[in-house]
């Protein structure tokens, strides 16, 4: 946690906005590849000029064009408890750390805060706390990640915990040599940086797998096939004369209905090497995309 203090508050002039005027903010330096500073919101107009100024500031600090893309991935499912655990900073639900809504039944896809996960305090290890969190919601049809099995949801939680643990190492290093006040103000604005856009895109991919690849309707049809429990008591095929006559055959099988594989959900790469980055053209289009409106449209 950190506080910045100065004279009299953030002015409306663009120059003063980045000149080091005063602020008081709860700051979390959330380091993924380099760093993320998510601070209290600044009531400034979201203009192209501000975006340009912040873009130059972040580039000068060493952040790449994929800053928002990488940070959105690390933020999307983090909870207030995870922040406390991996970064040693206590936050309430009045924090300003945006996340993806795990309740897929609502059209509010992105939350403006990191909610509490309410891990069971009976367990002393992270592993069992994470496992219990997944299992207690395993019967909810529209929760967490569409089409993911329980095992896949467990793997996803462990995967994110690994990322947060690695980010915590960078966070502690940044405390020894923190970014400038100006850099923090820019990095901490999820609108100016594009983090909000990236979270909206990620939320759509999680909720509607295949939507961005044009395969949503196909996957949706695949997901309609459930488990077929056969309670029939039909007569079995007659046995050859050389053996005892066949009786009634009771089939207790729980096979899938005419489906070779389960429908895919959001594609997650659990490797920690360099991945193929989104193109500059794609990133530019994403920053201008309008995520508002009803989902049925």
C-alpha atoms as a printed R data frame, in Angstrom:
    type eleno elety resid chain resno       x       y       z
1   ATOM     1    CA   UNK     A     1   0.000   0.000   0.000
2   ATOM     2    CA   UNK     A     2   1.228   3.487  -0.684
3   ATOM     3    CA   UNK     A     3   0.155   7.093  -0.309
4   ATOM     4    CA   UNK     A     4   1.112  10.097  -2.417
5   ATOM     5    CA   UNK     A     5   0.753  13.524  -0.856
6   ATOM     6    CA   UNK     A     6   1.289  17.055  -2.077
7   ATOM     7    CA   UNK     A     7  -0.469  20.391  -2.237
8   ATOM     8    CA   UNK     A     8  -4.167  20.515  -3.020
9   ATOM     9    CA   UNK     A     9  -5.543  17.659  -5.136
10  ATOM    10    CA   UNK     A    10  -5.500  16.707  -8.783
11  ATOM    11    CA   UNK     A    11  -6.217  19.636 -11.083
12  ATOM    12    CA   UNK     A    12  -8.297  19.518 -14.234
13  ATOM    13    CA   UNK     A    13  -5.435  20.745 -16.423
14  ATOM    14    CA   UNK     A    14  -3.620  18.030 -18.286
15  ATOM    15    CA   UNK     A    15  -0.219  19.363 -17.316
16  ATOM    16    CA   UNK     A    16  -1.029  19.300 -13.611
17  ATOM    17    CA   UNK     A    17  -2.518  15.849 -13.961
18  ATOM    18    CA   UNK     A    18   0.959  14.472 -14.652
19  ATOM    19    CA   UNK     A    19   3.031  17.098 -12.882
20  ATOM    20    CA   UNK     A    20   2.931  15.490  -9.437
21  ATOM    21    CA   UNK     A    21   0.038  17.313  -7.752
22  ATOM    22    CA   UNK     A    22  -1.337  15.666  -4.643
23  ATOM    23    CA   UNK     A    23  -3.309  12.457  -4.314
24  ATOM    24    CA   UNK     A    24  -4.185  10.019  -1.583
25  ATOM    25    CA   UNK     A    25  -4.750   6.540  -2.931
26  ATOM    26    CA   UNK     A    26  -4.625   2.916  -1.901
27  ATOM    27    CA   UNK     A    27  -2.151   1.571  -4.419
28  ATOM    28    CA   UNK     A    28  -1.441  -2.021  -5.327
29  ATOM    29    CA   UNK     A    29   1.563  -2.570  -7.528
30  ATOM    30    CA   UNK     A    30   0.433  -5.730  -9.196
31  ATOM    31    CA   UNK     A    31   3.412  -6.990 -11.170
32  ATOM    32    CA   UNK     A    32   2.697  -9.425 -13.964
33  ATOM    33    CA   UNK     A    33   5.460  -9.051 -16.524
34  ATOM    34    CA   UNK     A    34   6.493  -5.617 -15.310
35  ATOM    35    CA   UNK     A    35   4.029  -3.791 -13.058
36  ATOM    36    CA   UNK     A    36   0.426  -2.753 -12.592
37  ATOM    37    CA   UNK     A    37  -0.725   0.126 -10.432
38  ATOM    38    CA   UNK     A    38  -4.468   0.201  -9.792
39  ATOM    39    CA   UNK     A    39  -5.335   3.290  -7.809
40  ATOM    40    CA   UNK     A    40  -8.416   5.218  -6.768
41  ATOM    41    CA   UNK     A    41 -10.227   6.557  -9.837
42  ATOM    42    CA   UNK     A    42  -9.273  10.016 -11.091
43  ATOM    43    CA   UNK     A    43 -12.210  12.181 -12.107
44  ATOM    44    CA   UNK     A    44 -10.682  13.437 -15.354
45  ATOM    45    CA   UNK     A    45 -12.161  13.412 -18.877
46  ATOM    46    CA   UNK     A    46 -11.078  10.344 -20.806
47  ATOM    47    CA   UNK     A    47  -9.718  12.188 -23.815
48  ATOM    48    CA   UNK     A    48  -7.415  11.060 -26.565
49  ATOM    49    CA   UNK     A    49  -4.897  13.627 -25.340
50  ATOM    50    CA   UNK     A    50  -4.779  12.022 -21.895
51  ATOM    51    CA   UNK     A    51  -4.434   8.584 -23.449
52  ATOM    52    CA   UNK     A    52  -1.567   9.818 -25.579
53  ATOM    53    CA   UNK     A    53   0.204  11.408 -22.615
54  ATOM    54    CA   UNK     A    54  -0.198   8.276 -20.503
55  ATOM    55    CA   UNK     A    55   0.889   6.064 -23.383
56  ATOM    56    CA   UNK     A    56   4.166   7.984 -23.619
57  ATOM    57    CA   UNK     A    57   4.607   7.854 -19.837
58  ATOM    58    CA   UNK     A    58   4.131   4.086 -19.659
59  ATOM    59    CA   UNK     A    59   6.396   3.455 -22.635
60  ATOM    60    CA   UNK     A    60   9.091   5.556 -20.992
61  ATOM    61    CA   UNK     A    61   8.691   3.431 -17.849
62  ATOM    62    CA   UNK     A    62   9.361   0.276 -19.865
63  ATOM    63    CA   UNK     A    63   5.815  -1.015 -20.303
64  ATOM    64    CA   UNK     A    64   4.870  -2.529 -23.650
65  ATOM    65    CA   UNK     A    65   1.741  -2.236 -25.797
66  ATOM    66    CA   UNK     A    66   0.577  -5.506 -24.239
67  ATOM    67    CA   UNK     A    67   0.472  -4.054 -20.726
68  ATOM    68    CA   UNK     A    68  -3.338  -3.971 -20.592
69  ATOM    69    CA   UNK     A    69  -3.661  -7.411 -22.204
70  ATOM    70    CA   UNK     A    70  -1.348  -9.062 -19.673
71  ATOM    71    CA   UNK     A    71  -2.714  -7.233 -16.638
72  ATOM    72    CA   UNK     A    72  -6.335  -8.049 -17.524
73  ATOM    73    CA   UNK     A    73  -5.423 -11.744 -17.576
74  ATOM    74    CA   UNK     A    74  -3.918 -11.522 -14.102
75  ATOM    75    CA   UNK     A    75  -6.730  -9.422 -12.674
76  ATOM    76    CA   UNK     A    76  -9.804 -11.143 -14.076
77  ATOM    77    CA   UNK     A    77 -10.428 -13.623 -11.236
78  ATOM    78    CA   UNK     A    78  -8.411 -12.184  -8.353
79  ATOM    79    CA   UNK     A    79 -10.192 -11.764  -5.013
80  ATOM    80    CA   UNK     A    80  -9.590  -9.446  -2.083
81  ATOM    81    CA   UNK     A    81  -8.162 -12.408  -0.145
82  ATOM    82    CA   UNK     A    82  -5.780 -13.261  -2.986
83  ATOM    83    CA   UNK     A    83  -4.458  -9.699  -2.926
84  ATOM    84    CA   UNK     A    84  -3.857  -9.944   0.802
85  ATOM    85    CA   UNK     A    85  -2.220 -13.365   0.457
86  ATOM    86    CA   UNK     A    86   0.112 -12.694  -2.458
87  ATOM    87    CA   UNK     A    87   0.833  -8.981  -1.990
88  ATOM    88    CA   UNK     A    88   0.388  -8.451   1.746
89  ATOM    89    CA   UNK     A    89  -2.095  -5.604   1.237
90  ATOM    90    CA   UNK     A    90  -5.443  -5.687   3.031
91  ATOM    91    CA   UNK     A    91  -8.307  -4.358   0.920
92  ATOM    92    CA   UNK     A    92 -12.056  -4.296   1.402
93  ATOM    93    CA   UNK     A    93 -14.705  -4.656  -1.276
94  ATOM    94    CA   UNK     A    94 -14.583  -0.889  -1.734
95  ATOM    95    CA   UNK     A    95 -11.342  -1.359  -3.666
96  ATOM    96    CA   UNK     A    96 -11.075  -0.170  -7.272
97  ATOM    97    CA   UNK     A    97  -9.481  -3.254  -8.802
98  ATOM    98    CA   UNK     A    98 -11.632  -4.348 -11.774
99  ATOM    99    CA   UNK     A    99 -12.385  -8.057 -12.275
100 ATOM   100    CA   UNK     A   100 -14.579 -10.289 -14.416
101 ATOM   101    CA   UNK     A   101 -17.916 -11.205 -12.831
102 ATOM   102    CA   UNK     A   102 -17.987 -14.955 -12.145
103 ATOM   103    CA   UNK     A   103 -21.789 -14.934 -12.026
104 ATOM   104    CA   UNK     A   104 -22.531 -15.634 -15.695
105 ATOM   105    CA   UNK     A   105 -26.281 -15.132 -15.258
106 ATOM   106    CA   UNK     A   106 -25.943 -11.360 -15.096
107 ATOM   107    CA   UNK     A   107 -25.182  -8.896 -17.893
108 ATOM   108    CA   UNK     A   108 -22.767  -7.053 -15.603
109 ATOM   109    CA   UNK     A   109 -19.737  -8.810 -17.057
110 ATOM   110    CA   UNK     A   110 -17.033  -6.655 -15.463
111 ATOM   111    CA   UNK     A   111 -17.037  -5.608 -11.818
112 ATOM   112    CA   UNK     A   112 -15.380  -2.386 -10.704
113 ATOM   113    CA   UNK     A   113 -13.827  -4.139  -7.707
114 ATOM   114    CA   UNK     A   114 -12.223  -7.392  -6.592
115 ATOM   115    CA   UNK     A   115 -14.858  -9.230  -4.486
116 ATOM   116    CA   UNK     A   116 -14.183 -11.395  -1.483
117 ATOM   117    CA   UNK     A   117 -14.007 -15.121  -2.239
118 ATOM   118    CA   UNK     A   118 -14.905 -16.087   1.344
119 ATOM   119    CA   UNK     A   119 -12.479 -18.985   1.494
120 ATOM   120    CA   UNK     A   120 -13.230 -21.487   4.249
121 ATOM   121    CA   UNK     A   121 -10.976 -20.528   7.164
122 ATOM   122    CA   UNK     A   122 -11.082 -24.126   8.396
123 ATOM   123    CA   UNK     A   123  -8.448 -25.029   5.802
124 ATOM   124    CA   UNK     A   124  -4.877 -23.889   6.383
125 ATOM   125    CA   UNK     A   125  -3.494 -24.482   2.869
126 ATOM   126    CA   UNK     A   126  -4.210 -22.519  -0.307
127 ATOM   127    CA   UNK     A   127  -4.810 -25.744  -2.230
128 ATOM   128    CA   UNK     A   128  -7.747 -26.899  -0.115
129 ATOM   129    CA   UNK     A   129  -9.194 -23.398   0.095
130 ATOM   130    CA   UNK     A   130  -9.183 -23.173  -3.711
131 ATOM   131    CA   UNK     A   131 -10.561 -26.690  -4.118
132 ATOM   132    CA   UNK     A   132 -13.367 -26.000  -1.643
133 ATOM   133    CA   UNK     A   133 -14.240 -22.756  -3.458
134 ATOM   134    CA   UNK     A   134 -14.665 -24.606  -6.760
135 ATOM   135    CA   UNK     A   135 -16.577 -27.560  -5.291
136 ATOM   136    CA   UNK     A   136 -19.101 -25.447  -3.418
137 ATOM   137    CA   UNK     A   137 -20.201 -23.893  -6.720
138 ATOM   138    CA   UNK     A   138 -19.854 -27.025  -8.859
139 ATOM   139    CA   UNK     A   139 -23.611 -27.440  -9.295
140 ATOM   140    CA   UNK     A   140 -24.133 -23.910 -10.607
141 ATOM   141    CA   UNK     A   141 -24.716 -24.091 -14.354
142 ATOM   142    CA   UNK     A   142 -23.682 -20.513 -15.104
143 ATOM   143    CA   UNK     A   143 -20.731 -19.778 -12.892
144 ATOM   144    CA   UNK     A   144 -17.014 -19.185 -13.351
145 ATOM   145    CA   UNK     A   145 -16.218 -20.374 -16.921
146 ATOM   146    CA   UNK     A   146 -18.737 -21.713 -19.445
147 ATOM   147    CA   UNK     A   147 -18.438 -25.434 -20.294
148 ATOM   148    CA   UNK     A   148 -15.524 -26.007 -17.924
149 ATOM   149    CA   UNK     A   149 -15.571 -29.244 -15.966
150 ATOM   150    CA   UNK     A   150 -14.832 -29.218 -12.236
151 ATOM   151    CA   UNK     A   151 -11.306 -30.448 -12.929
152 ATOM   152    CA   UNK     A   152 -10.730 -27.658 -15.455
153 ATOM   153    CA   UNK     A   153 -11.991 -25.058 -12.972
154 ATOM   154    CA   UNK     A   154  -9.630 -26.399 -10.314
155 ATOM   155    CA   UNK     A   155  -6.729 -26.268 -12.780
156 ATOM   156    CA   UNK     A   156  -7.656 -22.684 -13.700
157 ATOM   157    CA   UNK     A   157  -7.660 -21.563 -10.058
158 ATOM   158    CA   UNK     A   158  -4.229 -23.137  -9.491
159 ATOM   159    CA   UNK     A   159  -2.957 -21.559 -12.711
160 ATOM   160    CA   UNK     A   160  -4.025 -18.091 -11.571
161 ATOM   161    CA   UNK     A   161  -2.523 -18.647  -8.131
162 ATOM   162    CA   UNK     A   162   0.786 -19.427  -9.835
163 ATOM   163    CA   UNK     A   163   0.622 -16.140 -11.761
164 ATOM   164    CA   UNK     A   164  -0.195 -14.147  -8.616
165 ATOM   165    CA   UNK     A   165   2.633 -15.811  -6.728
166 ATOM   166    CA   UNK     A   166   5.097 -14.875  -9.476
167 ATOM   167    CA   UNK     A   167   3.687 -11.338  -9.591
168 ATOM   168    CA   UNK     A   168   4.205 -11.031  -5.834
169 ATOM   169    CA   UNK     A   169   7.950 -11.438  -6.350
170 ATOM   170    CA   UNK     A   170   7.981  -8.474  -8.762
171 ATOM   171    CA   UNK     A   171   5.774  -6.481  -6.395
172 ATOM   172    CA   UNK     A   172   8.218  -6.842  -3.516
173 ATOM   173    CA   UNK     A   173  11.063  -5.805  -5.824
174 ATOM   174    CA   UNK     A   174   9.100  -2.738  -6.954
175 ATOM   175    CA   UNK     A   175   8.620  -1.649  -3.339
176 ATOM   176    CA   UNK     A   176  12.387  -1.187  -3.150
177 ATOM   177    CA   UNK     A   177  12.407   1.008  -6.257
178 ATOM   178    CA   UNK     A   178   8.812   2.111  -6.982
179 ATOM   179    CA   UNK     A   179   7.683   3.757 -10.240
180 ATOM   180    CA   UNK     A   180   7.177   7.509 -10.311
181 ATOM   181    CA   UNK     A   181   3.996   9.126  -9.106
182 ATOM   182    CA   UNK     A   182   3.079  10.068 -12.687
183 ATOM   183    CA   UNK     A   183   3.587   6.506 -13.907
184 ATOM   184    CA   UNK     A   184   1.363   5.185 -11.128
185 ATOM   185    CA   UNK     A   185  -1.428   7.607 -11.976
186 ATOM   186    CA   UNK     A   186  -1.415   6.454 -15.583
187 ATOM   187    CA   UNK     A   187  -0.924   2.755 -14.882
188 ATOM   188    CA   UNK     A   188  -3.700   2.845 -12.316
189 ATOM   189    CA   UNK     A   189  -6.374   4.106 -14.702
190 ATOM   190    CA   UNK     A   190  -8.076   1.073 -16.244
191 ATOM   191    CA   UNK     A   191  -9.826   3.204 -18.875
192 ATOM   192    CA   UNK     A   192  -6.835   5.184 -20.117
193 ATOM   193    CA   UNK     A   193  -4.649   2.081 -20.287
194 ATOM   194    CA   UNK     A   194  -7.248  -0.129 -21.999
195 ATOM   195    CA   UNK     A   195  -7.440  -2.633 -19.135
196 ATOM   196    CA   UNK     A   196 -11.217  -2.185 -18.992
197 ATOM   197    CA   UNK     A   197 -11.531  -3.052 -22.698
198 ATOM   198    CA   UNK     A   198  -9.357  -6.130 -22.270
199 ATOM   199    CA   UNK     A   199 -11.449  -7.297 -19.306
200 ATOM   200    CA   UNK     A   200 -14.648  -6.882 -21.324
201 ATOM   201    CA   UNK     A   201 -13.201  -8.969 -24.138
202 ATOM   202    CA   UNK     A   202 -12.015 -11.633 -21.716
203 ATOM   203    CA   UNK     A   203 -15.441 -11.698 -20.045
204 ATOM   204    CA   UNK     A   204 -17.130 -12.335 -23.404
205 ATOM   205    CA   UNK     A   205 -14.724 -15.160 -24.230
206 ATOM   206    CA   UNK     A   206 -15.338 -16.773 -20.855
207 ATOM   207    CA   UNK     A   207 -19.106 -16.431 -21.019
208 ATOM   208    CA   UNK     A   208 -19.577 -17.179 -24.724
209 ATOM   209    CA   UNK     A   209 -16.794 -19.547 -25.871
210 ATOM   210    CA   UNK     A   210 -16.301 -19.430 -29.623
211 ATOM   211    CA   UNK     A   211 -17.875 -15.976 -29.980
212 ATOM   212    CA   UNK     A   212 -14.715 -14.307 -31.261
213 ATOM   213    CA   UNK     A   213 -13.791 -17.222 -33.539
214 ATOM   214    CA   UNK     A   214 -17.238 -17.534 -35.143
215 ATOM   215    CA   UNK     A   215 -17.926 -20.942 -33.573
216 ATOM   216    CA   UNK     A   216 -20.252 -19.846 -30.774
217 ATOM   217    CA   UNK     A   217 -23.453 -21.338 -32.251
218 ATOM   218    CA   UNK     A   218 -21.700 -24.651 -32.948
219 ATOM   219    CA   UNK     A   219 -20.361 -24.884 -29.400
220 ATOM   220    CA   UNK     A   220 -23.729 -23.809 -28.020
221 ATOM   221    CA   UNK     A   221 -25.432 -26.715 -29.812
222 ATOM   222    CA   UNK     A   222 -22.789 -29.130 -28.549
223 ATOM   223    CA   UNK     A   223 -23.395 -28.033 -24.976
224 ATOM   224    CA   UNK     A   224 -27.108 -28.891 -25.166
225 ATOM   225    CA   UNK     A   225 -26.329 -32.614 -25.062
226 ATOM   226    CA   UNK     A   226 -26.322 -33.702 -21.448
227 ATOM   227    CA   UNK     A   227 -25.890 -37.043 -19.753
228 ATOM   228    CA   UNK     A   228 -28.298 -39.821 -20.708
229 ATOM   229    CA   UNK     A   229 -29.361 -42.122 -17.884
230 ATOM   230    CA   UNK     A   230 -31.041 -45.231 -19.269
231 ATOM   231    CA   UNK     A   231 -33.587 -46.747 -16.878
232 ATOM   232    CA   UNK     A   232 -35.058 -49.087 -19.493
233 ATOM   233    CA   UNK     A   233 -35.680 -52.742 -18.682
234 ATOM   234    CA   UNK     A   234 -35.708 -54.164 -22.199
235 ATOM   235    CA   UNK     A   235 -35.212 -57.808 -23.155
236 ATOM   236    CA   UNK     A   236 -31.652 -58.724 -24.009
237 ATOM   237    CA   UNK     A   237 -30.768 -60.360 -27.311
238 ATOM   238    CA   UNK     A   238 -31.576 -64.069 -27.286
239 ATOM   239    CA   UNK     A   239 -28.579 -66.160 -26.365
240 ATOM   240    CA   UNK     A   240 -27.348 -69.078 -28.479
241 ATOM   241    CA   UNK     A   241 -29.026 -72.407 -27.748
242 ATOM   242    CA   UNK     A   242 -25.849 -73.798 -26.239
243 ATOM   243    CA   UNK     A   243 -26.055 -71.503 -23.215
244 ATOM   244    CA   UNK     A   244 -28.692 -70.691 -20.671
245 ATOM   245    CA   UNK     A   245 -31.550 -68.498 -21.959
246 ATOM   246    CA   UNK     A   246 -31.095 -64.793 -21.403
247 ATOM   247    CA   UNK     A   247 -33.203 -62.952 -18.853
248 ATOM   248    CA   UNK     A   248 -33.987 -59.239 -18.631
249 ATOM   249    CA   UNK     A   249 -31.136 -56.808 -19.113
250 ATOM   250    CA   UNK     A   250 -30.948 -53.749 -16.838
251 ATOM   251    CA   UNK     A   251 -28.684 -51.047 -18.218
252 ATOM   252    CA   UNK     A   252 -27.158 -48.846 -15.532
253 ATOM   253    CA   UNK     A   253 -24.802 -47.006 -17.879
254 ATOM   254    CA   UNK     A   254 -24.394 -43.224 -17.726
255 ATOM   255    CA   UNK     A   255 -23.114 -42.530 -21.224
256 ATOM   256    CA   UNK     A   256 -23.035 -39.216 -23.070
257 ATOM   257    CA   UNK     A   257 -25.637 -38.631 -25.748
258 ATOM   258    CA   UNK     A   258 -24.010 -38.973 -29.157
259 ATOM   259    CA   UNK     A   259 -21.096 -36.706 -28.360
260 ATOM   260    CA   UNK     A   260 -17.495 -37.708 -28.760
261 ATOM   261    CA   UNK     A   261 -15.985 -34.867 -26.738
262 ATOM   262    CA   UNK     A   262 -17.446 -32.252 -24.355
263 ATOM   263    CA   UNK     A   263 -18.016 -28.737 -25.748
264 ATOM   264    CA   UNK     A   264 -14.945 -26.554 -25.363
265 ATOM   265    CA   UNK     A   265 -14.828 -23.554 -23.067
266 ATOM   266    CA   UNK     A   266 -12.410 -20.641 -22.979
267 ATOM   267    CA   UNK     A   267  -8.949 -21.733 -24.142
268 ATOM   268    CA   UNK     A   268  -6.316 -21.384 -21.420
269 ATOM   269    CA   UNK     A   269  -2.596 -21.856 -22.013
270 ATOM   270    CA   UNK     A   270  -0.907 -23.062 -18.828
271 ATOM   271    CA   UNK     A   271   2.625 -22.643 -20.180
272 ATOM   272    CA   UNK     A   272   4.740 -19.779 -18.876
273 ATOM   273    CA   UNK     A   273   6.855 -19.199 -21.975
274 ATOM   274    CA   UNK     A   274   6.414 -16.521 -24.629
275 ATOM   275    CA   UNK     A   275   3.059 -16.742 -26.381
276 ATOM   276    CA   UNK     A   276   1.880 -15.350 -29.675
277 ATOM   277    CA   UNK     A   277   0.917 -11.747 -29.017
278 ATOM   278    CA   UNK     A   278  -2.189 -10.042 -30.415
279 ATOM   279    CA   UNK     A   279  -1.398  -7.915 -33.451
280 ATOM   280    CA   UNK     A   280  -1.148  -4.146 -33.196
281 ATOM   281    CA   UNK     A   281  -4.138  -3.883 -35.553
282 ATOM   282    CA   UNK     A   282  -6.252  -6.088 -33.265
283 ATOM   283    CA   UNK     A   283  -5.241  -4.081 -30.186
284 ATOM   284    CA   UNK     A   284  -6.175  -0.816 -31.906
285 ATOM   285    CA   UNK     A   285  -9.622  -2.133 -32.859
286 ATOM   286    CA   UNK     A   286 -10.193  -3.489 -29.345
287 ATOM   287    CA   UNK     A   287  -9.488  -0.119 -27.738
288 ATOM   288    CA   UNK     A   288 -12.282   1.454 -29.845
289 ATOM   289    CA   UNK     A   289 -14.809  -1.382 -29.570
290 ATOM   290    CA   UNK     A   290 -18.146  -0.625 -27.890
291 ATOM   291    CA   UNK     A   291 -19.002  -3.317 -25.322
292 ATOM   292    CA   UNK     A   292 -22.236  -1.644 -24.199
293 ATOM   293    CA   UNK     A   293 -25.714  -2.872 -25.099
294 ATOM   294    CA   UNK     A   294 -27.679  -6.014 -24.352
295 ATOM   295    CA   UNK     A   295 -25.954  -9.358 -24.812
296 ATOM   296    CA   UNK     A   296 -28.810 -10.751 -26.930
297 ATOM   297    CA   UNK     A   297 -27.995  -8.116 -29.550
